[in-house]
mmCIF file of C-alpha atoms in Angstrom:
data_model
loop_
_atom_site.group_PDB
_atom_site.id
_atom_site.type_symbol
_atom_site.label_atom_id
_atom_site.label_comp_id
_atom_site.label_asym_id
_atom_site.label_seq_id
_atom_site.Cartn_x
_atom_site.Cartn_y
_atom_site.Cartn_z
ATOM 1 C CA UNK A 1 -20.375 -0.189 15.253
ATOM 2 C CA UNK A 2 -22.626 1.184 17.555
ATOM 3 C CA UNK A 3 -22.591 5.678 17.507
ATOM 4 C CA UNK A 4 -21.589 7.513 14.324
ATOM 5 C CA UNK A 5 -18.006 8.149 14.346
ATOM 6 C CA UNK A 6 -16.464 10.705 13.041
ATOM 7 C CA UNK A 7 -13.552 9.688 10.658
ATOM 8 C CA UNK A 8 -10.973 12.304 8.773
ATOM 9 C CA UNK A 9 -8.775 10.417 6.098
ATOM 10 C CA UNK A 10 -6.035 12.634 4.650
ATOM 11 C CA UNK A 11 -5.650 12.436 1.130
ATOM 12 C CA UNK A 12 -5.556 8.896 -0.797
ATOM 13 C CA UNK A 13 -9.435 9.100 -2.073
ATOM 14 C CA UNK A 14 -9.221 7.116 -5.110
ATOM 15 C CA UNK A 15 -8.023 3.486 -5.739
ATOM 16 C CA UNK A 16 -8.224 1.601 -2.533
ATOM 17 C CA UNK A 17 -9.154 4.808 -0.677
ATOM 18 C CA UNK A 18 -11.908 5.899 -2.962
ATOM 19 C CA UNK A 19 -13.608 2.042 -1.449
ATOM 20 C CA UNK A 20 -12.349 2.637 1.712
ATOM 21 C CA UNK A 21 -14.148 5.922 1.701
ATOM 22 C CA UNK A 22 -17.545 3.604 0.767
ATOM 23 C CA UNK A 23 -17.317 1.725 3.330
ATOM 24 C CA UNK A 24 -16.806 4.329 5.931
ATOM 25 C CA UNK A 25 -19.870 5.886 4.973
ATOM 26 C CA UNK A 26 -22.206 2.553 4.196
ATOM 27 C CA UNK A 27 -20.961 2.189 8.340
ATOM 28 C CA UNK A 28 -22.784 5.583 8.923
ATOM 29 C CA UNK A 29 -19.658 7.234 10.181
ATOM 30 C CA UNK A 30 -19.254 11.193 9.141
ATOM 31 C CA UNK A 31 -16.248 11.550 6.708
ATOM 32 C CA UNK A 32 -14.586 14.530 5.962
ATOM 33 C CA UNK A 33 -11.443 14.328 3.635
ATOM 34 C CA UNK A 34 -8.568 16.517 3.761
ATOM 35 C CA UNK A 35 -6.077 16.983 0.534
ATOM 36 C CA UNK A 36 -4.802 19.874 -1.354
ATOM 37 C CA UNK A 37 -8.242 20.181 -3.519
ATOM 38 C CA UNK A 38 -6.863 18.764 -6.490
ATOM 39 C CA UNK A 39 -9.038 16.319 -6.052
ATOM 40 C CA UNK A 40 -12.522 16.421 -5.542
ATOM 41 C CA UNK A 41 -13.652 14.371 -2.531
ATOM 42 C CA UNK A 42 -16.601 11.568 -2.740
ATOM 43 C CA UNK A 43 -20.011 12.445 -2.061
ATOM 44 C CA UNK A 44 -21.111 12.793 0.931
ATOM 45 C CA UNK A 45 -17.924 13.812 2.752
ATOM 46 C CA UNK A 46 -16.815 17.548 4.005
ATOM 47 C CA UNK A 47 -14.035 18.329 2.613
ATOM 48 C CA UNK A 48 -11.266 20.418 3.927
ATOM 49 C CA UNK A 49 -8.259 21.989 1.965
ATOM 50 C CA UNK A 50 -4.917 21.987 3.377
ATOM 51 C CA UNK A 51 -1.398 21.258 1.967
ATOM 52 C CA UNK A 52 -0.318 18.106 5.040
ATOM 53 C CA UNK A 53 3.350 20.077 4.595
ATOM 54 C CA UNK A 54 2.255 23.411 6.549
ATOM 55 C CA UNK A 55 1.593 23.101 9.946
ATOM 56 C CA UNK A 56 -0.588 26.082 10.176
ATOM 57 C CA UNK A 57 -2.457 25.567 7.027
ATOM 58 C CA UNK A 58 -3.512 22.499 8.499
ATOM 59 C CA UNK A 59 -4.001 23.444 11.956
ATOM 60 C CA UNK A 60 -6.006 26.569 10.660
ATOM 61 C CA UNK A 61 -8.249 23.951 8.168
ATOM 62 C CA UNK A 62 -8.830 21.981 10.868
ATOM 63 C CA UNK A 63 -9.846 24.166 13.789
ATOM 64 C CA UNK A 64 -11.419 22.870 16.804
ATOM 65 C CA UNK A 65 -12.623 19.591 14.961
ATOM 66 C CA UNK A 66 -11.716 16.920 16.636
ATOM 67 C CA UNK A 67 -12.280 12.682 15.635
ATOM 68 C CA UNK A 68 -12.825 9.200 16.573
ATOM 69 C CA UNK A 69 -10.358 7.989 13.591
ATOM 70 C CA UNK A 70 -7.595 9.686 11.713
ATOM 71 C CA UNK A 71 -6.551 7.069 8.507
ATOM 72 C CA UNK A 72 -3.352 8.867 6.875
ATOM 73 C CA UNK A 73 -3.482 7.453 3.039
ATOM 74 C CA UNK A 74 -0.251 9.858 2.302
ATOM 75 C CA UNK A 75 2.381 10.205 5.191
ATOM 76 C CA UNK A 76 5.699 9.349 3.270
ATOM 77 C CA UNK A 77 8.153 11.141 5.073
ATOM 78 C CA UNK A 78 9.418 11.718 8.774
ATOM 79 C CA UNK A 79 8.999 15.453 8.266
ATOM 80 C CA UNK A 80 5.065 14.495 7.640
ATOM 81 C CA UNK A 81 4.852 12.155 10.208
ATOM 82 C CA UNK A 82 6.554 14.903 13.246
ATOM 83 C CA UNK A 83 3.437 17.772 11.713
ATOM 84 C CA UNK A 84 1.176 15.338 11.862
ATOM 85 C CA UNK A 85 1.762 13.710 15.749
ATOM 86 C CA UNK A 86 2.079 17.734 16.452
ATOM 87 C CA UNK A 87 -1.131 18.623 14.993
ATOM 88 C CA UNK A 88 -3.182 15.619 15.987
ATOM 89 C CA UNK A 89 -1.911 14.629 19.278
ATOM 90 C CA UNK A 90 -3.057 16.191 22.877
ATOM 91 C CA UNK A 91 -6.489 14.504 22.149
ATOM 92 C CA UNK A 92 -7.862 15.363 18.840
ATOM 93 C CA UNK A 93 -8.339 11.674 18.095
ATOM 94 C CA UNK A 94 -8.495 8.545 19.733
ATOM 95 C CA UNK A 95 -6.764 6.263 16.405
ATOM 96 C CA UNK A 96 -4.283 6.947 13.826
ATOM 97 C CA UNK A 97 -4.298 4.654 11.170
ATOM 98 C CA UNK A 98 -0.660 5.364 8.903
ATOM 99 C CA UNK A 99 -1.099 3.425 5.370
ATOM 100 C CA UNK A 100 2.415 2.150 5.534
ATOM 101 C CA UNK A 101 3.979 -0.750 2.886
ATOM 102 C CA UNK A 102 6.122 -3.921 2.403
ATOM 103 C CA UNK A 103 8.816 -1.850 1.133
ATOM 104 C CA UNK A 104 9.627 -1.143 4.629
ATOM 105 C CA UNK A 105 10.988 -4.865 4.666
ATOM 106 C CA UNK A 106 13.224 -3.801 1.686
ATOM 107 C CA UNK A 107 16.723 -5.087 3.680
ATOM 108 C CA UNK A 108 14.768 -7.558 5.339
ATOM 109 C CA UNK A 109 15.309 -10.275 2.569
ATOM 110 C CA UNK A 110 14.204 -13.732 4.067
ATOM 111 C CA UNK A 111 12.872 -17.003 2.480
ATOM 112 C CA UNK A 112 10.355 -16.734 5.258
ATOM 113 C CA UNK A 113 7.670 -14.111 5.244
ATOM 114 C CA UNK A 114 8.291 -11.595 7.544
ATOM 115 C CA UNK A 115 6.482 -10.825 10.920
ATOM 116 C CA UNK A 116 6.039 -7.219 11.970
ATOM 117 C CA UNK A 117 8.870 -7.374 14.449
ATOM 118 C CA UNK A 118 11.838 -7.363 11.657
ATOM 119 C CA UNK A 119 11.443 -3.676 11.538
ATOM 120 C CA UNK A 120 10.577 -2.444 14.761
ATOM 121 C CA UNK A 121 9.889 1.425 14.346
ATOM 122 C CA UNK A 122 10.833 2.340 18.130
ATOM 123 C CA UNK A 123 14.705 1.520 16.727
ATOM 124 C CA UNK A 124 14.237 3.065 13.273
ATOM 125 C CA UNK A 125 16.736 5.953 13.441
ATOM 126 C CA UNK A 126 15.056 9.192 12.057
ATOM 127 C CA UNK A 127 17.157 12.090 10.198
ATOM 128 C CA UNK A 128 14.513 15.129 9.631
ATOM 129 C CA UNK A 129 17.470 16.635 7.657
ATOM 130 C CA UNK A 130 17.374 14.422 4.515
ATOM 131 C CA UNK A 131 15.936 16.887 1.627
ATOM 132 C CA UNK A 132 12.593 14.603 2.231
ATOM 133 C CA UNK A 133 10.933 17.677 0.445
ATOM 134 C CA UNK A 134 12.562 16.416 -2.989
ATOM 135 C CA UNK A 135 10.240 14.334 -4.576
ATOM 136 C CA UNK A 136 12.893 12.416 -5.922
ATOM 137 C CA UNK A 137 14.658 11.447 -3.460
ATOM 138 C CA UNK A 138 11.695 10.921 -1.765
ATOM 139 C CA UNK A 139 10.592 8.436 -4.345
ATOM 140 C CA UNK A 140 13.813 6.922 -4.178
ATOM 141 C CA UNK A 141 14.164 6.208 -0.957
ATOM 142 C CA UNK A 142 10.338 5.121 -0.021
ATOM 143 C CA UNK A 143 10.462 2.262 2.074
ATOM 144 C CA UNK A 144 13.012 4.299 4.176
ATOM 145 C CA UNK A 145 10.371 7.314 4.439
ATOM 146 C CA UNK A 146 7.653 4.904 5.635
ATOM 147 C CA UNK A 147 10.158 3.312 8.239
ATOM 148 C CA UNK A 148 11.286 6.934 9.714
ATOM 149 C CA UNK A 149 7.612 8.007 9.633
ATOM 150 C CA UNK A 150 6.513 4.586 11.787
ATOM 151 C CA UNK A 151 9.304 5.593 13.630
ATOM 152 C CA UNK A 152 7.779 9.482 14.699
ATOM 153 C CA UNK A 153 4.653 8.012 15.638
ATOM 154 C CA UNK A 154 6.479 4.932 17.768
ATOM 155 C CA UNK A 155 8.801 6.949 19.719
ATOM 156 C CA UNK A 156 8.616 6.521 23.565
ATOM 157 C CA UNK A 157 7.246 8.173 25.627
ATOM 158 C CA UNK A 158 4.907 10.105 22.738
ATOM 159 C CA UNK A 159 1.647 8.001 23.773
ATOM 160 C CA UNK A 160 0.544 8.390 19.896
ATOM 161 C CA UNK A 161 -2.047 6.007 19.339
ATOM 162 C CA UNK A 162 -1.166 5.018 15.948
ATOM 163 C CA UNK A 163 -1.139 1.930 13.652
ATOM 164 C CA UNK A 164 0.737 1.516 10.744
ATOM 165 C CA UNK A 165 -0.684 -1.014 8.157
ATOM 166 C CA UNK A 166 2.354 -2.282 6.325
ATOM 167 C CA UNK A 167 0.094 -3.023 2.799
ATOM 168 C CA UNK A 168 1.144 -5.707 0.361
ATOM 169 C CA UNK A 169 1.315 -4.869 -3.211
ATOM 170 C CA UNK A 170 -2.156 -4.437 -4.290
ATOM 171 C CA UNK A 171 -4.085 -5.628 -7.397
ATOM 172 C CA UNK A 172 -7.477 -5.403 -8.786
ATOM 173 C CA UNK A 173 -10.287 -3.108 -10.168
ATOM 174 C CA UNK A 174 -10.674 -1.284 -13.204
ATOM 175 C CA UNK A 175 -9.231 1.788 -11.811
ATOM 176 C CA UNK A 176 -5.762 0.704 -11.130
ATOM 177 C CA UNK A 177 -3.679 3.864 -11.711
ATOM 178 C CA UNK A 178 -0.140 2.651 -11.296
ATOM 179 C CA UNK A 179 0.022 0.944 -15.250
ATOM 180 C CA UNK A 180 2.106 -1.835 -13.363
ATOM 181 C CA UNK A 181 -0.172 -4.260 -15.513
ATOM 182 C CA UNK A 182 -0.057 -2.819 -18.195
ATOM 183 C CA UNK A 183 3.405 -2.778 -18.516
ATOM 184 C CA UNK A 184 2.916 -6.442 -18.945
ATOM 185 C CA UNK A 185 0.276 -6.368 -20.961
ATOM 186 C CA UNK A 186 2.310 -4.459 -24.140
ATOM 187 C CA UNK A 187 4.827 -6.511 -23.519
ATOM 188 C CA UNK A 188 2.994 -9.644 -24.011
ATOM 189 C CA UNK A 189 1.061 -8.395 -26.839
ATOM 190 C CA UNK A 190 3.847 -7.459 -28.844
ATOM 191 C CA UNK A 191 6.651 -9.918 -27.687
ATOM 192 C CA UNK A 192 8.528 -7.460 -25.906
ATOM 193 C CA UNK A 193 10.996 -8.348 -23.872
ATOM 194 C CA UNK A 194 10.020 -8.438 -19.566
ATOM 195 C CA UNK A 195 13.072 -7.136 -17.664
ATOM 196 C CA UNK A 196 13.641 -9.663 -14.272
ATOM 197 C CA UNK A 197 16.091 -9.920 -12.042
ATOM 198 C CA UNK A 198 18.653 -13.429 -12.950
ATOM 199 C CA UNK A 199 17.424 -14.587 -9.377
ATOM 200 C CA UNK A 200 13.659 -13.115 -9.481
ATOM 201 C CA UNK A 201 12.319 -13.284 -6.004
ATOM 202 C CA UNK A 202 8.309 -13.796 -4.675
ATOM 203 C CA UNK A 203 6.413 -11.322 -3.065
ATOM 204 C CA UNK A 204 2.856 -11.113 -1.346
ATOM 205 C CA UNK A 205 -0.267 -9.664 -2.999
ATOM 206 C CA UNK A 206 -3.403 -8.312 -1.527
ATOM 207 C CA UNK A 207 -6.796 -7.465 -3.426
ATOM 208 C CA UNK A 208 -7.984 -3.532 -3.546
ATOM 209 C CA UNK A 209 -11.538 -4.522 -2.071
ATOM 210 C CA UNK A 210 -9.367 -6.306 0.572
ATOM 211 C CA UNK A 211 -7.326 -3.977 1.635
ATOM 212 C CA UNK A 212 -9.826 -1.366 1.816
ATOM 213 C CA UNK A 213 -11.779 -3.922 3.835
ATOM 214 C CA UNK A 214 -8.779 -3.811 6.220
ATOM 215 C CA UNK A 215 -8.129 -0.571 6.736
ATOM 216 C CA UNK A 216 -11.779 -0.361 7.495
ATOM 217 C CA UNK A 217 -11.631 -3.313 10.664
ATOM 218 C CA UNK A 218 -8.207 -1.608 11.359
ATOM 219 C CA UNK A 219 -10.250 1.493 11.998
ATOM 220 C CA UNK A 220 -12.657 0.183 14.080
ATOM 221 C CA UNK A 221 -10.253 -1.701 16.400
ATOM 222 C CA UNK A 222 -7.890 -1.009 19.369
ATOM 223 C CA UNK A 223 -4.524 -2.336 18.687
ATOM 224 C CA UNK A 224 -1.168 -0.250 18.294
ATOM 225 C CA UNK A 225 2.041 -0.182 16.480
ATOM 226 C CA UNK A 226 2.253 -2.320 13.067
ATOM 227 C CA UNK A 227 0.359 -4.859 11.226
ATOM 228 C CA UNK A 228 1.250 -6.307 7.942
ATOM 229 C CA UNK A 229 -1.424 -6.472 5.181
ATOM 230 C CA UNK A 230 -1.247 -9.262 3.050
ATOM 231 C CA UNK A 231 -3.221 -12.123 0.926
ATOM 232 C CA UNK A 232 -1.962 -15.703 1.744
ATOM 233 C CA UNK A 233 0.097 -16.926 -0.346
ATOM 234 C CA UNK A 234 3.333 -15.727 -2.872
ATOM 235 C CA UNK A 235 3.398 -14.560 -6.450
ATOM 236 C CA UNK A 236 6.397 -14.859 -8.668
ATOM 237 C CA UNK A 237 6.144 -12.927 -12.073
ATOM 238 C CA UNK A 238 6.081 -15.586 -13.941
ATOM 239 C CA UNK A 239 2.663 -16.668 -12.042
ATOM 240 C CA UNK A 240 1.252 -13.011 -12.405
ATOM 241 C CA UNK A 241 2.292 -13.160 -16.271
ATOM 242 C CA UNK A 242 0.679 -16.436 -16.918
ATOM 243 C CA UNK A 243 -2.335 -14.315 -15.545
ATOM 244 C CA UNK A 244 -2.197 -11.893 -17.892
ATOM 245 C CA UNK A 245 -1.339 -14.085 -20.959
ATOM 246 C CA UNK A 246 -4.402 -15.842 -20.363
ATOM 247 C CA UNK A 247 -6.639 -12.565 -22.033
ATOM 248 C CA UNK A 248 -3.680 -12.389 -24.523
ATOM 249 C CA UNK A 249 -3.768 -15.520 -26.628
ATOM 250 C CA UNK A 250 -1.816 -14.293 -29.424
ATOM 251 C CA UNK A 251 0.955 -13.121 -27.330
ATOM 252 C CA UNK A 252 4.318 -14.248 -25.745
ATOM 253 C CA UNK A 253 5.975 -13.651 -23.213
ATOM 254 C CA UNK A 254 9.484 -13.310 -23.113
ATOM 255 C CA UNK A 255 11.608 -12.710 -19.801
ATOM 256 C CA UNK A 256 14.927 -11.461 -20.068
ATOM 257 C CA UNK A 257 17.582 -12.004 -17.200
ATOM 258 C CA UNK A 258 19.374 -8.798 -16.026
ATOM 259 C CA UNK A 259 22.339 -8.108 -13.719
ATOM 260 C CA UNK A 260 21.952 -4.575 -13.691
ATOM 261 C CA UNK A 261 19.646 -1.937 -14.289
ATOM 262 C CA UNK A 262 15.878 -1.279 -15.121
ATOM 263 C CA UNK A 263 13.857 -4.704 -13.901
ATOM 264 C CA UNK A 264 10.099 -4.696 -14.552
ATOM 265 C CA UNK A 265 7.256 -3.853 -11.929
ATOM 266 C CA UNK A 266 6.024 -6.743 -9.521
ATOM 267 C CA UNK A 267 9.973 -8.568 -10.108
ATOM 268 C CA UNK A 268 12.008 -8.435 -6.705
ATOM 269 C CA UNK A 269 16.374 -9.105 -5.935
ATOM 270 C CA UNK A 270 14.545 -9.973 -2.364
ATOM 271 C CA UNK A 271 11.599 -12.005 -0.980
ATOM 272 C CA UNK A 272 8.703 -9.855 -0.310
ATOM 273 C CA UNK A 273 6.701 -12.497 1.864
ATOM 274 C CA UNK A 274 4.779 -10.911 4.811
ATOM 275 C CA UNK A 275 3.437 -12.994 7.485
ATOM 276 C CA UNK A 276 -0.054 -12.184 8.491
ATOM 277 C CA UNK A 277 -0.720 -13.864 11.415
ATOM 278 C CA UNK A 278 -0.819 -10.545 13.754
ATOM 279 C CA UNK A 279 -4.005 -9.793 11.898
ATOM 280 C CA UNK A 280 -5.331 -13.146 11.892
ATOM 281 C CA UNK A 281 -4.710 -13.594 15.784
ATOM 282 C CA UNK A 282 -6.805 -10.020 16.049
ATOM 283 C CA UNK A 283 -9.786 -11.622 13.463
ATOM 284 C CA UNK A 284 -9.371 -10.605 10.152
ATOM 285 C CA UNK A 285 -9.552 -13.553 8.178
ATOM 286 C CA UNK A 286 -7.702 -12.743 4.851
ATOM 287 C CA UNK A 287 -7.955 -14.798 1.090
ATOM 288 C CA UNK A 288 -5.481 -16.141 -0.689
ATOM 289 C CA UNK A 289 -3.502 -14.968 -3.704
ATOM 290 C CA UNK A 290 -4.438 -17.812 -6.523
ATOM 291 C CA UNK A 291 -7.968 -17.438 -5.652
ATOM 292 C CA UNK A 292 -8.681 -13.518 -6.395
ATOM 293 C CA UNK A 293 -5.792 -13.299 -9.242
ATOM 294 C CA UNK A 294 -7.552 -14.324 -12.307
ATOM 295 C CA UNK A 295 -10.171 -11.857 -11.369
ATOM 296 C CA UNK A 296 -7.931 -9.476 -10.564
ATOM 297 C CA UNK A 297 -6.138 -9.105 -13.779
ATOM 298 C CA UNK A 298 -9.540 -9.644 -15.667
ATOM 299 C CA UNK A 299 -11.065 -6.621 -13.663
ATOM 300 C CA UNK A 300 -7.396 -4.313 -14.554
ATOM 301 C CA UNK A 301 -7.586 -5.163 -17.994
ATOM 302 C CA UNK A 302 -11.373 -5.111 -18.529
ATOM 303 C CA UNK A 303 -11.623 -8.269 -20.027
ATOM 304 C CA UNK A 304 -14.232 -9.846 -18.276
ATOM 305 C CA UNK A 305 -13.985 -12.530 -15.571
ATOM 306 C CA UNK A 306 -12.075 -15.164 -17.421
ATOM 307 C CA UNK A 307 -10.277 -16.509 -20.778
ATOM 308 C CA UNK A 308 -12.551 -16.402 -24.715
ATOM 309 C CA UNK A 309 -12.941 -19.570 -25.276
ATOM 310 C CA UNK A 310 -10.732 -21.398 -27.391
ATOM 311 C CA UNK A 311 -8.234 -19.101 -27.033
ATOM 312 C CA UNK A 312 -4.722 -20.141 -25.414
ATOM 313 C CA UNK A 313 -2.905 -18.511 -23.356
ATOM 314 C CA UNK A 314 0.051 -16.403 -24.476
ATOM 315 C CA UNK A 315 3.613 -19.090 -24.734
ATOM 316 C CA UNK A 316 6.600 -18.094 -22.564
ATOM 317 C CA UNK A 317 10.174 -18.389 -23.253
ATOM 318 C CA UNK A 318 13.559 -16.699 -21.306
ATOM 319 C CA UNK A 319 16.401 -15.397 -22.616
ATOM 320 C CA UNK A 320 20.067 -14.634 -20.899
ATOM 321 C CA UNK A 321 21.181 -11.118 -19.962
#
């Protein structure tokens, strides 16, 4: 990589950023790691405390520093996006890396996968006056948070030199916090019905070691604007269930058609297929989705790298709405 770098990431150090964090460092670059301080930052790193919200809190945590690579694990608003091109633009780093997602393809359903140019941020319209300080409606309306914040950091005639990585849904490791798995896990164990959409749509995957792979090549290149981040391949649910089952052998699984309300994690009313071939054209040479599953879902549920033998995966049956 040649001299050490210096590298702030802002919040988003555990999970995928907790090994992006590794990798950083195993590069030699110097790390420090700004959040709120309710977490305690890897070893290693300086750590600086600052709430991303308030300008001057952050502006006063950071003080003259200045650094080769800014990777934002936690911009999900506009609001977020406008302090942060404030506060780190004029030439207090050279890269901004924004961990971005799929979801900003949410009205983008095609049975192709999608190339970065279906959402262009520099035509995203941005409203700062949406309460985005509500966490719920903030939650609610995600994808649309991620587009508007692209859309800060795009805007001509800003010169921001920013990335977005639009991440796939990601899988893997025994430290999975989201319980997306295990939601399919009870429900296989016990028979329990799993909520899916009457027309249940495929969506692209991508491993945690991969993606924190990524977003450490992303930080060490030159290119601008957004790049999707995604395994080759689609998943359906019934595929990622079969997964599961397989460590279940006394269980079932039972989908249940819905019209309306509640559908499980990981089931879609759209496609969710990125196309990766921006990244691929730039050299990062992804894996596929069938390959890395199985150990995926062995890893999540810490059952080892495969199926006890003689046991049979769990049977599968649908019912109507």
């Amino acid at each position: 990589m040649g001299d050490v770098r210096d590298v702030l990431v802002i919040g988003g150090n555990r999970y995928f950023g907790k090994r992006l964090i590794d990798r950083l460092t195993a590069a030699g670059d110097r790390i420090t790691v700004l959040n709120r301080g309710s977490a305690p930052p890897p070893a290693g790193t300086i750590h600086l405390v600052a709430d991303r919200d308030d300008e001057a809190a952050l502006n006063s945590a950071l003080g003259d520093r200045t650094f080769d690579v800014v990777v934002d694990q936690v911009c999900y608003t506009p609001r977020q996006a406008e302090i942060a091109r404030r506060v780190f633009g004029g030439g207090r780093t050279r890269r901004y890396v924004m961990t971005s997602t799929v979801e900003v393809y949410e009205y983008e359903d095609s049975i192709v996968h999608v190339r970065e140019d279906a959402v262009d941020p520099r035509t995203v319209p941005v409203d700062l006056q949406l309460p985005w300080h509500d966490p719920e409606f903030r939650d609610a309306h995600y994808g649309e948070g991620k587009r508007q914040a692209e859309a800060v950091f795009a805007a001509d005639g800003t010169g921001f030199p920013y990335t977005a990585v639009r991440v796939a849904h990601v899988l893997g490791g025994d430290d999975d916090f989201t319980g997306r798995l295990d939601h399919y896990t009870r429900r296989i164990r016990t028979g329990a019905p799993i909520a899916v959409p009457a027309e249940n749509q495929p969506a692209t995957y991508i491993h945690v070691e991969e993606i924190a792979d990524f977003l450490f090549w992303v930080a060490g290149e030159d290119f601008t604007g957004p790049v999707n981040a995604a395994s080759h391949g689609l998943l359906t649910t019934e595929e990622l269930c079969a997964a599961v089952a397989r460590h279940i052998p006394d269980g079932r699984t039972v989908f249940q058609h819905v019209d309306v309300g509640e559908i499980s994690p990981f089931s879609f009313t759209r496609s969710y297929g990125m196309d990766n071939s921006r990244a691929a054209r730039l050299g990062f040479t992804f894996g596929h989705v069938r390959e890395w599953l199985p150990r995926a879902v062995a890893e999540t549920l810490g059952t080892g790298t495969g199926m006890a033998t003689g046991t049979r995966p769990g049977t599968s049956v649908e019912i109507g709405g």
